[in-house]
Amino acid sequence: MADSGLRPIAPPFVALGPTGVAVRDRLGGLTPRDEEVLRLVGAHLGSLASRDLKARCADGLEHNSDTWASRKRDLTPRSSSRWAGSITKATHDQWALSRRCQLAHIQSLEAGIKTIAHRLSLPIGEKGTKRAPGGYRSKREWHAKTRRLATLQDRLGRERAGREAGIVRVVRGGKRLARNRHNLQAAQITETQWRERWDSERWFLAADGESGKRFGNETIRVSPEGELSIKLPAPLAGYANTKHGRYTLTAKVSFPHRGTEWADRVEANRAVAYRIHLDVARGRWYLTASWTFPITRTTPFDTALAQGVIGVDTNVDHLAAWRLDTHGNPCGEPRRFFYDLSGTAQHRDAQVRHALSRLLNWARSCGVTAIAVEDLDFQAEKSREKHGRKSRFRQLISGMPTGRLRARLTSMADRSGIAIIAVDPAYTSQWGAQHWQRPLTGKTRKTTRHDAASIAIGRRAQGHPIRRRTTPPPHDQSDRVGHRTVQADSKAPGREEPRPRVPGPRTRCVPPDTERKRATRTPKTVRDVRRDQ
């Protein structure tokens, strides 16, 4: 593989199933009193969460269990012990996420510096290859990139120093929303609308579950009948309308999706985490319930591929799929599942979910228990330094929901009993078009490059080579030395032997036990007819 100049191809693997689930329901029918209490509780706990996050960031790498316990003791008198535990845990999760993002940013800066340094070392105008970019086109661009290299090196130095010191930068409410405040006209919102969004994003109305407690959560409790109550913080205990300092909302909760599974956990007093949030644009309150479960054991490879596989090629506007049998041969017609990734995030997510639902329904109707997808990661391809001038190409690969699609497909397929096999995406489009696009194109079917790539993906998941035929013997292009086809199963008898001689004529219009040469037939013209005929 190294001599041919091709990178090594990783073996396929069965993707792990989901480890948790989250369901959401709208809190309809809230009274003005209910909304007032929710706003007061969210604002009060949000201020405590902001102070706790500030204290955690100040601790940096010096954080330990003692400082954690100290922060929790400070929060308990102003809220409760369980609210304090939820706030400190959320703070730790947010700090850890910021550290991971900081590391990813450092790696991105290092990749950009490496690319610029390589291109600056090449002569101006030198063409690049598919694996490495060439030199810059002009002296002006070369000079501008030297300045950008210095800028990136300065940023990298600051980020490395901050990481060694344990400094992270976190904005409760989101950096994008904070920046919108300085340019409300471009964001197309007013100052009042921005303030409502900013306040709602900084509220804190989330509580972790606790197994063994009543209905799995003592802070935000939902009964099997749908009654929702909240444990009020100590300063707001005067707003309680039930005993033990709790406030019961008038809204009734019912989860249409996985409601039975949620009810079973609540009745068994198993841990369920809840989060209440406000959608300012719609003016609606929502309750999200989430819980975790052990990782399900993945299906063995041979069992998953026992009924064949469906190869899926991910594209910017559709999924190209083709069903393959156990020997790697395409069956039936290719399928395409289209989606539209324009518009809001909710619209894009709904489009992807609808396309995956149709794909899974088709897989179940075919009786296939495995779907092969590419293990794509375009982080290196999205680099501005690698494709600076190819903005449309960067937008194209950035718009493909590769990571989200695979995660959602794995989650949706887990309940369907369908295994998701991830394969290396190297050369699937190129080799699929080379070996499968033209042979499968006919008068009534036009095979696209994406359809051919789906066949290559499925064959790679099955362990078959992508090419249709192996290389013939160099001294013989016929079948005298052995079969050239690899479509037969590896355990089939006589797979590598010459084709058996079939008695009878090639047309096989007579029984096979007759002689190889046909008897003389009577000519149609009278001139050529023999006297005995």
Short mmCIF file of C-alpha atoms in Angstrom, two decimals:
data_model
loop_
_atom_site.label_atom_id
_atom_site.label_comp_id
_atom_site.label_asym_id
_atom_site.label_seq_id
_atom_site.Cartn_x
_atom_site.Cartn_y
_atom_site.Cartn_z
CA MET A 1 0.00 0.00 0.00
CA ALA A 2 2.86 2.36 0.79
CA ASP A 3 4.55 1.67 -2.58
CA SER A 4 1.39 2.53 -4.52
CA GLY A 5 1.09 5.93 -2.89
CA LEU A 6 -2.31 5.16 -1.33
CA ARG A 7 -2.94 5.71 2.32
CA PRO A 8 -3.78 2.65 4.44
CA ILE A 9 -7.48 1.89 4.76
CA ALA A 10 -8.86 1.33 8.25
CA PRO A 11 -11.02 -1.75 8.81
CA PRO A 12 -14.80 -1.28 9.17
CA PHE A 13 -16.42 -1.48 12.58
CA VAL A 14 -19.91 -1.59 14.06
CA ALA A 15 -20.79 1.80 15.58
CA LEU A 16 -21.74 1.81 19.25
CA GLY A 17 -25.35 2.41 20.17
CA PRO A 18 -26.66 5.38 22.15
CA THR A 19 -26.03 5.73 25.88
CA GLY A 20 -28.91 8.04 26.75
CA VAL A 21 -32.18 9.53 25.61
CA ALA A 22 -33.89 12.91 25.89
CA VAL A 23 -37.58 13.65 25.30
CA ARG A 24 -39.35 17.00 25.36
CA ASP A 25 -42.88 18.21 25.99
CA ARG A 26 -44.46 21.64 25.88
CA LEU A 27 -45.80 23.10 29.10
CA GLY A 28 -49.15 24.35 27.89
CA GLY A 29 -51.78 26.11 29.94
CA LEU A 30 -49.45 27.92 32.33
CA THR A 31 -51.01 30.73 34.35
CA PRO A 32 -49.33 34.14 34.72
CA ARG A 33 -48.46 33.14 38.28
CA ASP A 34 -46.69 30.01 37.02
CA GLU A 35 -44.62 31.99 34.52
CA GLU A 36 -43.72 34.56 37.16
CA VAL A 37 -42.44 31.86 39.52
CA LEU A 38 -40.45 30.16 36.75
CA ARG A 39 -38.82 33.46 35.77
CA LEU A 40 -37.93 34.30 39.39
CA VAL A 41 -36.47 30.85 40.07
CA GLY A 42 -34.54 30.79 36.79
CA ALA A 43 -33.08 34.27 37.31
CA HIS A 44 -32.09 33.59 40.92
CA LEU A 45 -30.43 30.26 40.19
CA GLY A 46 -28.84 31.72 37.04
CA SER A 47 -27.08 34.39 39.08
CA LEU A 48 -25.77 31.72 41.44
CA ALA A 49 -24.56 29.65 38.50
CA SER A 50 -22.70 32.65 37.07
CA ARG A 51 -20.91 33.29 40.36
CA ASP A 52 -20.04 29.62 40.73
CA LEU A 53 -18.62 29.49 37.20
CA LYS A 54 -16.51 32.55 37.92
CA ALA A 55 -15.14 30.91 41.05
CA ARG A 56 -14.42 27.67 39.18
CA CYS A 57 -12.52 29.51 36.43
CA ALA A 58 -10.51 31.38 39.08
CA ASP A 59 -9.46 28.06 40.65
CA GLY A 60 -8.05 26.84 37.32
CA LEU A 61 -5.89 23.76 37.66
CA GLU A 62 -5.81 24.12 41.45
CA HIS A 63 -9.33 22.75 41.71
CA ASN A 64 -9.88 19.78 44.01
CA SER A 65 -12.61 18.14 46.04
CA ASP A 66 -12.15 20.60 48.91
CA THR A 67 -12.76 23.67 46.75
CA TRP A 68 -15.77 21.91 45.22
CA ALA A 69 -17.23 21.23 48.66
CA SER A 70 -16.54 24.81 49.71
CA ARG A 71 -18.40 26.24 46.72
CA LYS A 72 -21.32 23.90 47.32
CA ARG A 73 -21.55 24.96 50.97
CA ASP A 74 -21.67 28.61 49.91
CA LEU A 75 -24.53 27.94 47.47
CA THR A 76 -26.66 25.80 49.80
CA PRO A 77 -28.05 28.57 52.08
CA ARG A 78 -29.14 30.62 49.03
CA SER A 79 -30.78 27.68 47.24
CA SER A 80 -30.80 24.12 48.61
CA SER A 81 -28.36 21.24 48.83
CA ARG A 82 -29.68 19.59 45.68
CA TRP A 83 -29.85 22.84 43.70
CA ALA A 84 -26.25 23.52 44.78
CA GLY A 85 -25.19 20.08 43.59
CA SER A 86 -26.82 20.60 40.19
CA ILE A 87 -25.22 24.03 39.79
CA THR A 88 -21.70 22.86 40.67
CA LYS A 89 -21.96 19.83 38.42
CA ALA A 90 -23.13 21.98 35.49
CA THR A 91 -20.21 24.33 36.19
CA HIS A 92 -17.70 21.48 36.03
CA ASP A 93 -19.18 20.18 32.80
CA GLN A 94 -19.02 23.62 31.21
CA TRP A 95 -15.43 24.15 32.34
CA ALA A 96 -14.39 20.74 30.97
CA LEU A 97 -16.12 21.49 27.65
CA SER A 98 -14.24 24.78 27.42
CA ARG A 99 -10.96 22.95 27.99
CA ARG A 100 -11.72 20.54 25.17
CA CYS A 101 -12.64 23.39 22.85
CA GLN A 102 -9.43 25.17 23.81
CA LEU A 103 -7.41 22.11 22.86
CA ALA A 104 -9.24 21.82 19.53
CA HIS A 105 -8.51 25.50 18.84
CA ILE A 106 -4.82 24.97 19.56
CA GLN A 107 -4.71 22.01 17.19
CA SER A 108 -6.44 24.09 14.50
CA LEU A 109 -3.87 26.88 14.92
CA GLU A 110 -1.02 24.38 14.68
CA ALA A 111 -2.47 22.91 11.47
CA GLY A 112 -2.85 26.39 9.94
CA ILE A 113 0.69 27.38 10.86
CA LYS A 114 2.05 24.16 9.38
CA THR A 115 0.18 24.69 6.11
CA ILE A 116 1.24 28.33 5.74
CA ALA A 117 4.87 27.53 6.56
CA HIS A 118 4.89 24.77 3.93
CA ARG A 119 3.41 26.99 1.23
CA LEU A 120 5.76 29.85 2.06
CA SER A 121 8.74 27.51 1.64
CA LEU A 122 7.74 26.73 -1.98
CA PRO A 123 8.52 28.94 -4.96
CA ILE A 124 5.82 31.40 -5.98
CA GLY A 125 3.43 29.90 -8.52
CA GLU A 126 4.41 26.26 -7.95
CA LYS A 127 1.45 23.95 -8.45
CA GLY A 128 0.32 21.68 -5.67
CA THR A 129 -0.87 18.11 -5.63
CA LYS A 130 -4.00 16.49 -4.31
CA ARG A 131 -2.27 15.68 -1.02
CA ALA A 132 -0.28 18.87 -0.49
CA PRO A 133 -0.99 22.48 -1.53
CA GLY A 134 1.43 24.36 -3.73
CA GLY A 135 3.04 27.75 -3.42
CA TYR A 136 1.20 31.06 -3.37
CA ARG A 137 0.20 32.67 -6.65
CA SER A 138 1.80 36.10 -6.28
CA LYS A 139 4.26 38.06 -4.20
CA ARG A 140 1.40 40.06 -2.74
CA GLU A 141 -0.33 36.94 -1.46
CA TRP A 142 2.99 35.57 -0.21
CA HIS A 143 3.61 38.76 1.78
CA ALA A 144 0.07 38.75 3.24
CA LYS A 145 0.48 35.16 4.37
CA THR A 146 3.75 35.97 6.13
CA ARG A 147 1.84 38.49 8.22
CA ARG A 148 -0.94 35.99 8.90
CA LEU A 149 1.65 33.41 9.94
CA ALA A 150 2.98 35.83 12.54
CA THR A 151 -0.56 36.51 13.77
CA LEU A 152 -1.35 32.79 14.14
CA GLN A 153 1.93 32.15 15.94
CA ASP A 154 1.11 34.93 18.39
CA ARG A 155 -2.36 33.49 19.00
CA LEU A 156 -0.93 30.02 19.46
CA GLY A 157 1.50 31.29 22.06
CA ARG A 158 -1.27 32.95 24.04
CA GLU A 159 -3.52 29.89 23.86
CA ARG A 160 -0.74 27.54 24.98
CA ALA A 161 0.15 29.82 27.88
CA GLY A 162 -3.51 30.01 28.89
CA ARG A 163 -3.91 26.25 28.74
CA GLU A 164 -0.82 25.66 30.87
CA ALA A 165 -2.17 28.13 33.42
CA GLY A 166 -5.66 26.57 33.33
CA ILE A 167 -7.36 29.73 32.01
CA VAL A 168 -10.56 29.28 29.98
CA ARG A 169 -12.97 31.84 28.60
CA VAL A 170 -16.65 31.02 28.98
CA VAL A 171 -19.70 33.17 28.22
CA ARG A 172 -22.91 32.07 29.92
CA GLY A 173 -25.57 32.63 27.29
CA GLY A 174 -23.29 32.11 24.32
CA LYS A 175 -20.60 34.18 22.62
CA ARG A 176 -22.69 34.69 19.49
CA LEU A 177 -25.60 36.17 21.40
CA ALA A 178 -23.23 38.39 23.37
CA ARG A 179 -21.73 39.75 20.15
CA ASN A 180 -25.18 40.42 18.70
CA ARG A 181 -25.65 43.09 21.35
CA HIS A 182 -23.03 45.25 19.60
CA ASN A 183 -24.72 44.97 16.20
CA LEU A 184 -28.46 44.61 16.65
CA GLN A 185 -29.21 45.79 13.12
CA ALA A 186 -27.27 42.96 11.51
CA ALA A 187 -28.92 40.46 13.89
CA GLN A 188 -32.35 41.93 12.96
CA ILE A 189 -33.54 42.16 16.56
CA THR A 190 -34.34 45.01 18.89
CA GLU A 191 -32.66 45.68 22.20
CA THR A 192 -35.72 44.45 24.09
CA GLN A 193 -35.79 41.19 22.14
CA TRP A 194 -32.07 40.70 22.67
CA ARG A 195 -32.45 41.29 26.41
CA GLU A 196 -35.22 38.68 26.65
CA ARG A 197 -33.12 36.10 24.84
CA TRP A 198 -30.03 36.93 26.86
CA ASP A 199 -31.83 36.60 30.18
CA SER A 200 -33.56 33.34 29.23
CA GLU A 201 -30.27 31.77 28.08
CA ARG A 202 -28.61 32.66 31.39
CA TRP A 203 -31.37 31.22 33.55
CA PHE A 204 -30.75 27.95 35.37
CA LEU A 205 -33.67 25.53 35.66
CA ALA A 206 -32.05 22.10 35.46
CA ALA A 207 -31.84 19.34 38.06
CA ASP A 208 -30.04 16.00 37.95
CA GLY A 209 -31.92 12.85 38.84
CA GLU A 210 -31.27 10.62 41.83
CA SER A 211 -32.19 6.95 41.92
CA GLY A 212 -34.09 5.84 44.99
CA LYS A 213 -35.82 9.17 45.51
CA ARG A 214 -39.48 9.72 44.81
CA PHE A 215 -40.12 9.67 41.04
CA GLY A 216 -36.35 9.82 40.42
CA ASN A 217 -35.87 13.53 41.16
CA GLU A 218 -36.41 15.55 44.35
CA THR A 219 -35.80 19.01 42.87
CA ILE A 220 -37.93 18.98 39.71
CA ARG A 221 -40.48 16.22 40.21
CA VAL A 222 -42.93 14.84 37.65
CA SER A 223 -45.43 12.23 38.76
CA PRO A 224 -46.61 9.42 36.44
CA GLU A 225 -49.90 11.32 36.12
CA GLY A 226 -48.01 14.35 34.72
CA GLU A 227 -48.05 16.66 37.76
CA LEU A 228 -44.98 18.95 37.74
CA SER A 229 -43.63 20.52 40.93
CA ILE A 230 -40.43 22.45 41.73
CA LYS A 231 -38.49 22.73 44.96
CA LEU A 232 -38.16 26.50 45.48
CA PRO A 233 -34.86 28.04 46.64
CA ALA A 234 -34.79 29.34 50.20
CA PRO A 235 -35.19 33.06 49.31
CA LEU A 236 -38.29 32.25 47.20
CA ALA A 237 -39.97 29.88 49.65
CA GLY A 238 -42.82 32.36 50.09
CA TYR A 239 -44.15 31.53 46.62
CA ALA A 240 -44.82 27.87 47.53
CA ASN A 241 -48.37 26.64 47.02
CA THR A 242 -47.84 23.11 48.39
CA LYS A 243 -46.14 21.71 51.46
CA HIS A 244 -42.38 21.26 51.90
CA GLY A 245 -41.64 24.51 50.05
CA ARG A 246 -42.68 23.25 46.63
CA TYR A 247 -44.58 24.98 43.84
CA THR A 248 -46.90 22.87 41.66
CA LEU A 249 -47.58 24.07 38.13
CA THR A 250 -50.99 23.86 36.52
CA ALA A 251 -49.59 22.35 33.32
CA LYS A 252 -49.78 18.60 32.83
CA VAL A 253 -46.80 16.75 31.34
CA SER A 254 -47.15 13.94 28.81
CA PHE A 255 -44.31 12.72 26.62
CA PRO A 256 -45.65 11.41 23.29
CA HIS A 257 -42.26 9.95 22.36
CA ARG A 258 -40.98 7.20 24.66
CA GLY A 259 -43.62 8.09 27.20
CA THR A 260 -44.00 4.48 28.33
CA GLU A 261 -40.27 4.14 28.92
CA TRP A 262 -40.26 7.37 30.93
CA ALA A 263 -43.26 6.28 33.00
CA ASP A 264 -41.58 2.95 33.83
CA ARG A 265 -38.50 4.76 35.14
CA VAL A 266 -40.54 7.24 37.18
CA GLU A 267 -42.69 4.56 38.78
CA ALA A 268 -39.55 2.58 39.66
CA ASN A 269 -37.96 5.71 41.22
CA ARG A 270 -35.03 5.62 38.81
CA ALA A 271 -33.02 8.77 38.08
CA VAL A 272 -34.44 11.19 35.49
CA ALA A 273 -32.91 14.62 34.85
CA TYR A 274 -35.17 17.55 33.91
CA ARG A 275 -34.60 20.95 32.32
CA ILE A 276 -37.14 23.76 31.93
CA HIS A 277 -36.44 26.42 29.31
CA LEU A 278 -38.27 29.21 27.50
CA ASP A 279 -38.36 29.63 23.73
CA VAL A 280 -38.49 33.43 23.52
CA ALA A 281 -39.25 33.53 19.80
CA ARG A 282 -42.37 31.38 20.23
CA GLY A 283 -43.22 32.36 23.77
CA ARG A 284 -43.47 28.73 24.87
CA TRP A 285 -42.13 26.86 27.89
CA TYR A 286 -40.71 23.35 27.44
CA LEU A 287 -39.70 20.51 29.76
CA THR A 288 -36.92 18.13 28.69
CA ALA A 289 -36.46 14.79 30.44
CA SER A 290 -33.28 12.78 29.97
CA TRP A 291 -31.76 9.61 31.37
CA THR A 292 -28.88 7.26 30.63
CA PHE A 293 -28.66 3.52 30.24
CA PRO A 294 -25.81 1.02 29.76
CA ILE A 295 -24.29 0.71 26.32
CA THR A 296 -26.04 -2.00 24.38
CA ARG A 297 -23.85 -4.81 23.13
CA THR A 298 -23.08 -4.33 19.47
CA THR A 299 -24.21 -6.93 16.98
CA PRO A 300 -21.41 -9.29 15.83
CA PHE A 301 -20.05 -8.46 12.42
CA ASP A 302 -21.04 -11.74 10.77
CA THR A 303 -24.55 -11.59 12.22
CA ALA A 304 -25.09 -8.03 11.01
CA LEU A 305 -24.03 -8.91 7.46
CA ALA A 306 -25.96 -12.19 7.26
CA GLN A 307 -28.76 -10.65 5.14
CA GLY A 308 -26.58 -8.35 3.07
CA VAL A 309 -25.98 -4.67 3.60
CA ILE A 310 -27.19 -1.27 2.38
CA GLY A 311 -24.40 1.08 1.37
CA VAL A 312 -25.14 4.78 1.93
CA ASP A 313 -23.20 7.65 0.40
CA THR A 314 -23.68 11.02 2.15
CA ASN A 315 -24.03 14.09 -0.05
CA VAL A 316 -24.88 17.71 0.43
CA ASP A 317 -28.55 17.31 -0.56
CA HIS A 318 -29.38 13.59 -0.49
CA LEU A 319 -28.41 10.10 0.66
CA ALA A 320 -27.58 7.66 -2.14
CA ALA A 321 -28.28 4.05 -1.09
CA TRP A 322 -28.06 0.67 -2.79
CA ARG A 323 -28.76 -2.77 -1.40
CA LEU A 324 -26.07 -5.46 -1.77
CA ASP A 325 -26.42 -9.19 -1.29
CA THR A 326 -24.03 -11.30 0.78
CA HIS A 327 -21.61 -11.58 -2.16
CA GLY A 328 -21.42 -7.84 -2.76
CA ASN A 329 -23.66 -7.70 -5.81
CA PRO A 330 -26.11 -4.76 -6.12
CA CYS A 331 -29.76 -5.81 -5.95
CA GLY A 332 -32.72 -3.93 -7.30
CA GLU A 333 -32.59 -0.24 -8.05
CA PRO A 334 -30.70 2.52 -6.24
CA ARG A 335 -32.58 4.73 -3.82
CA ARG A 336 -32.11 8.41 -3.06
CA PHE A 337 -33.39 10.15 0.05
CA PHE A 338 -33.36 13.92 -0.40
CA TYR A 339 -33.21 16.62 2.27
CA ASP A 340 -32.90 20.41 2.31
CA LEU A 341 -30.22 21.88 4.60
CA SER A 342 -31.22 25.51 4.12
CA GLY A 343 -33.09 27.52 6.71
CA THR A 344 -33.02 27.30 10.48
CA ALA A 345 -31.30 24.65 12.58
CA GLN A 346 -34.68 23.12 13.52
CA HIS A 347 -35.61 22.80 9.84
CA ARG A 348 -32.28 21.19 8.95
CA ASP A 349 -32.56 18.75 11.84
CA ALA A 350 -36.10 17.80 10.81
CA GLN A 351 -35.01 17.25 7.21
CA VAL A 352 -32.16 14.92 8.25
CA ARG A 353 -34.43 13.03 10.65
CA HIS A 354 -37.08 12.55 7.95
CA ALA A 355 -34.52 11.25 5.43
CA LEU A 356 -33.10 8.78 7.96
CA SER A 357 -36.60 7.56 8.86
CA ARG A 358 -37.29 6.74 5.21
CA LEU A 359 -33.92 4.99 4.93
CA LEU A 360 -34.60 2.81 7.98
CA ASN A 361 -38.12 1.97 6.80
CA TRP A 362 -36.73 0.84 3.46
CA ALA A 363 -34.05 -1.26 5.19
CA ARG A 364 -36.67 -2.99 7.32
CA SER A 365 -38.83 -3.70 4.28
CA CYS A 366 -35.83 -5.30 2.55
CA GLY A 367 -35.03 -7.47 5.57
CA VAL A 368 -31.50 -6.04 5.83
CA THR A 369 -29.97 -5.74 9.32
CA ALA A 370 -26.91 -3.62 8.48
CA ILE A 371 -26.35 -0.16 6.97
CA ALA A 372 -22.84 0.92 5.95
CA VAL A 373 -21.91 4.61 6.13
CA GLU A 374 -18.65 6.49 5.75
CA ASP A 375 -16.73 7.51 8.85
CA LEU A 376 -16.33 11.07 7.59
CA ASP A 377 -14.50 13.89 9.35
CA PHE A 378 -13.99 17.11 7.39
CA GLN A 379 -12.22 19.07 10.14
CA ALA A 380 -8.93 19.05 8.24
CA GLU A 381 -10.67 19.91 4.96
CA LYS A 382 -12.47 22.95 6.42
CA SER A 383 -9.21 24.74 7.09
CA ARG A 384 -9.06 28.26 5.72
CA GLU A 385 -5.33 27.86 5.07
CA LYS A 386 -5.79 24.75 2.92
CA HIS A 387 -8.73 25.93 0.81
CA GLY A 388 -8.54 29.69 1.21
CA ARG A 389 -9.64 30.52 -2.33
CA LYS A 390 -12.13 27.67 -2.65
CA SER A 391 -14.86 29.21 -0.52
CA ARG A 392 -17.65 27.32 -2.27
CA PHE A 393 -15.89 24.00 -1.66
CA ARG A 394 -15.47 24.88 2.01
CA GLN A 395 -19.14 25.78 2.24
CA LEU A 396 -20.05 22.51 0.53
CA ILE A 397 -18.21 20.25 2.96
CA SER A 398 -19.20 22.39 5.93
CA GLY A 399 -22.86 21.96 5.05
CA MET A 400 -22.72 18.15 5.03
CA PRO A 401 -24.09 16.88 8.38
CA THR A 402 -21.58 14.03 8.67
CA GLY A 403 -21.16 13.75 12.42
CA ARG A 404 -24.75 14.60 13.26
CA LEU A 405 -26.08 12.21 10.63
CA ARG A 406 -24.11 9.22 11.87
CA ALA A 407 -24.97 9.90 15.53
CA ARG A 408 -28.66 10.32 14.77
CA LEU A 409 -28.71 7.29 12.46
CA THR A 410 -27.09 5.15 15.16
CA SER A 411 -29.62 6.32 17.73
CA MET A 412 -32.63 5.77 15.47
CA ALA A 413 -31.40 2.37 14.24
CA ASP A 414 -30.78 1.05 17.76
CA ARG A 415 -34.49 0.52 18.42
CA SER A 416 -34.96 -1.00 14.95
CA GLY A 417 -32.41 -3.77 15.41
CA ILE A 418 -30.29 -2.47 12.52
CA ALA A 419 -26.51 -2.27 12.96
CA ILE A 420 -24.58 0.75 11.64
CA ILE A 421 -21.19 -0.12 10.15
CA ALA A 422 -18.67 2.71 9.73
CA VAL A 423 -16.11 2.30 6.94
CA ASP A 424 -13.07 4.25 5.86
CA PRO A 425 -14.13 6.81 3.20
CA ALA A 426 -10.84 6.63 1.28
CA TYR A 427 -11.31 6.41 -2.51
CA THR A 428 -14.93 5.20 -2.33
CA SER A 429 -16.24 7.80 -4.79
CA GLN A 430 -13.29 7.45 -7.15
CA TRP A 431 -13.16 3.66 -7.25
CA GLY A 432 -16.92 3.28 -7.21
CA ALA A 433 -17.27 5.46 -10.31
CA GLN A 434 -14.37 3.67 -11.97
CA HIS A 435 -15.64 0.13 -11.51
CA TRP A 436 -19.43 0.36 -11.10
CA GLN A 437 -20.93 3.47 -12.67
CA ARG A 438 -20.62 2.53 -16.33
CA PRO A 439 -21.52 -1.21 -16.07
CA LEU A 440 -24.72 -0.38 -14.17
CA THR A 441 -25.85 2.37 -16.54
CA GLY A 442 -28.40 1.29 -19.14
CA LYS A 443 -31.14 2.63 -21.34
CA THR A 444 -33.66 2.72 -18.50
CA ARG A 445 -31.32 3.54 -15.61
CA LYS A 446 -28.74 6.27 -15.22
CA THR A 447 -26.31 5.42 -12.45
CA THR A 448 -24.73 8.44 -10.82
CA ARG A 449 -21.33 8.71 -9.23
CA HIS A 450 -22.97 8.76 -5.81
CA ASP A 451 -24.88 5.52 -6.52
CA ALA A 452 -21.62 3.84 -7.49
CA ALA A 453 -19.99 5.16 -4.32
CA SER A 454 -22.72 3.55 -2.21
CA ILE A 455 -21.83 0.17 -3.76
CA ALA A 456 -18.16 0.75 -2.92
CA ILE A 457 -19.08 1.58 0.67
CA GLY A 458 -21.21 -1.54 1.05
CA ARG A 459 -18.55 -3.83 -0.44
CA ARG A 460 -15.90 -2.37 1.84
CA ALA A 461 -18.12 -3.07 4.84
CA GLN A 462 -18.49 -6.68 3.69
CA GLY A 463 -14.75 -7.10 3.23
CA HIS A 464 -14.93 -7.42 -0.56
CA PRO A 465 -12.61 -5.45 -2.84
CA ILE A 466 -14.31 -2.57 -4.58
CA ARG A 467 -13.19 -3.49 -8.09
CA ARG A 468 -15.46 -5.83 -10.01
CA ARG A 469 -12.75 -8.14 -11.37
CA THR A 470 -9.27 -9.07 -10.27
CA THR A 471 -6.35 -8.44 -12.60
CA PRO A 472 -6.18 -11.15 -15.32
CA PRO A 473 -3.01 -13.24 -15.61
CA PRO A 474 -0.38 -11.23 -17.49
CA HIS A 475 0.25 -13.99 -20.05
CA ASP A 476 -3.34 -14.97 -20.62
CA GLN A 477 -6.46 -12.81 -20.87
CA SER A 478 -8.84 -15.78 -21.06
CA ASP A 479 -10.16 -18.03 -18.30
CA ARG A 480 -7.70 -20.84 -19.01
CA VAL A 481 -5.61 -20.02 -15.92
CA GLY A 482 -8.43 -19.26 -13.55
CA HIS A 483 -11.51 -17.23 -12.86
CA ARG A 484 -11.16 -13.50 -13.10
CA THR A 485 -14.37 -12.76 -11.24
CA VAL A 486 -14.56 -12.32 -7.48
CA GLN A 487 -18.33 -12.28 -7.26
CA ALA A 488 -18.52 -15.91 -6.08
CA ASP A 489 -18.29 -16.62 -2.39
CA SER A 490 -14.83 -17.52 -1.05
CA LYS A 491 -16.16 -20.90 0.12
CA ALA A 492 -17.79 -21.78 -3.19
CA PRO A 493 -16.22 -24.93 -4.72
CA GLY A 494 -14.25 -24.34 -7.89
CA ARG A 495 -14.14 -20.59 -7.43
CA GLU A 496 -10.54 -20.30 -8.62
CA GLU A 497 -10.73 -23.09 -11.20
CA PRO A 498 -11.42 -22.78 -14.94
CA ARG A 499 -15.03 -22.65 -15.93
CA PRO A 500 -16.48 -26.15 -16.54
CA ARG A 501 -17.21 -27.17 -20.12
CA VAL A 502 -20.92 -26.98 -20.79
CA PRO A 503 -22.07 -29.66 -23.29
CA GLY A 504 -24.19 -28.60 -26.17
CA PRO A 505 -24.15 -25.46 -28.26
CA ARG A 506 -23.56 -22.06 -26.77
CA THR A 507 -27.17 -21.12 -27.39
CA ARG A 508 -28.30 -24.01 -25.14
CA CYS A 509 -31.42 -24.44 -27.22
CA VAL A 510 -31.02 -28.24 -27.18
CA PRO A 511 -30.60 -30.62 -24.26
CA PRO A 512 -27.08 -30.60 -22.80
CA ASP A 513 -26.59 -34.35 -23.43
CA THR A 514 -26.54 -33.91 -27.20
CA GLU A 515 -23.43 -33.67 -29.30
CA ARG A 516 -21.55 -30.39 -29.37
CA LYS A 517 -22.07 -29.91 -33.14
CA ARG A 518 -25.58 -29.45 -34.36
CA ALA A 519 -27.05 -31.58 -37.12
CA THR A 520 -27.24 -30.16 -40.61
CA ARG A 521 -30.37 -28.13 -41.03
CA THR A 522 -32.46 -27.89 -44.19
CA PRO A 523 -31.68 -24.72 -46.13
CA LYS A 524 -34.50 -22.35 -46.82
CA THR A 525 -33.72 -22.12 -50.53
CA VAL A 526 -34.66 -24.89 -52.97
CA ARG A 527 -31.37 -24.60 -54.84
CA ASP A 528 -29.31 -25.83 -51.86
CA VAL A 529 -31.58 -28.69 -50.78
CA ARG A 530 -30.02 -32.16 -51.09
CA ARG A 531 -31.82 -34.81 -53.05
CA ASP A 532 -32.49 -36.99 -50.02
CA GLN A 533 -34.26 -34.07 -48.30
#
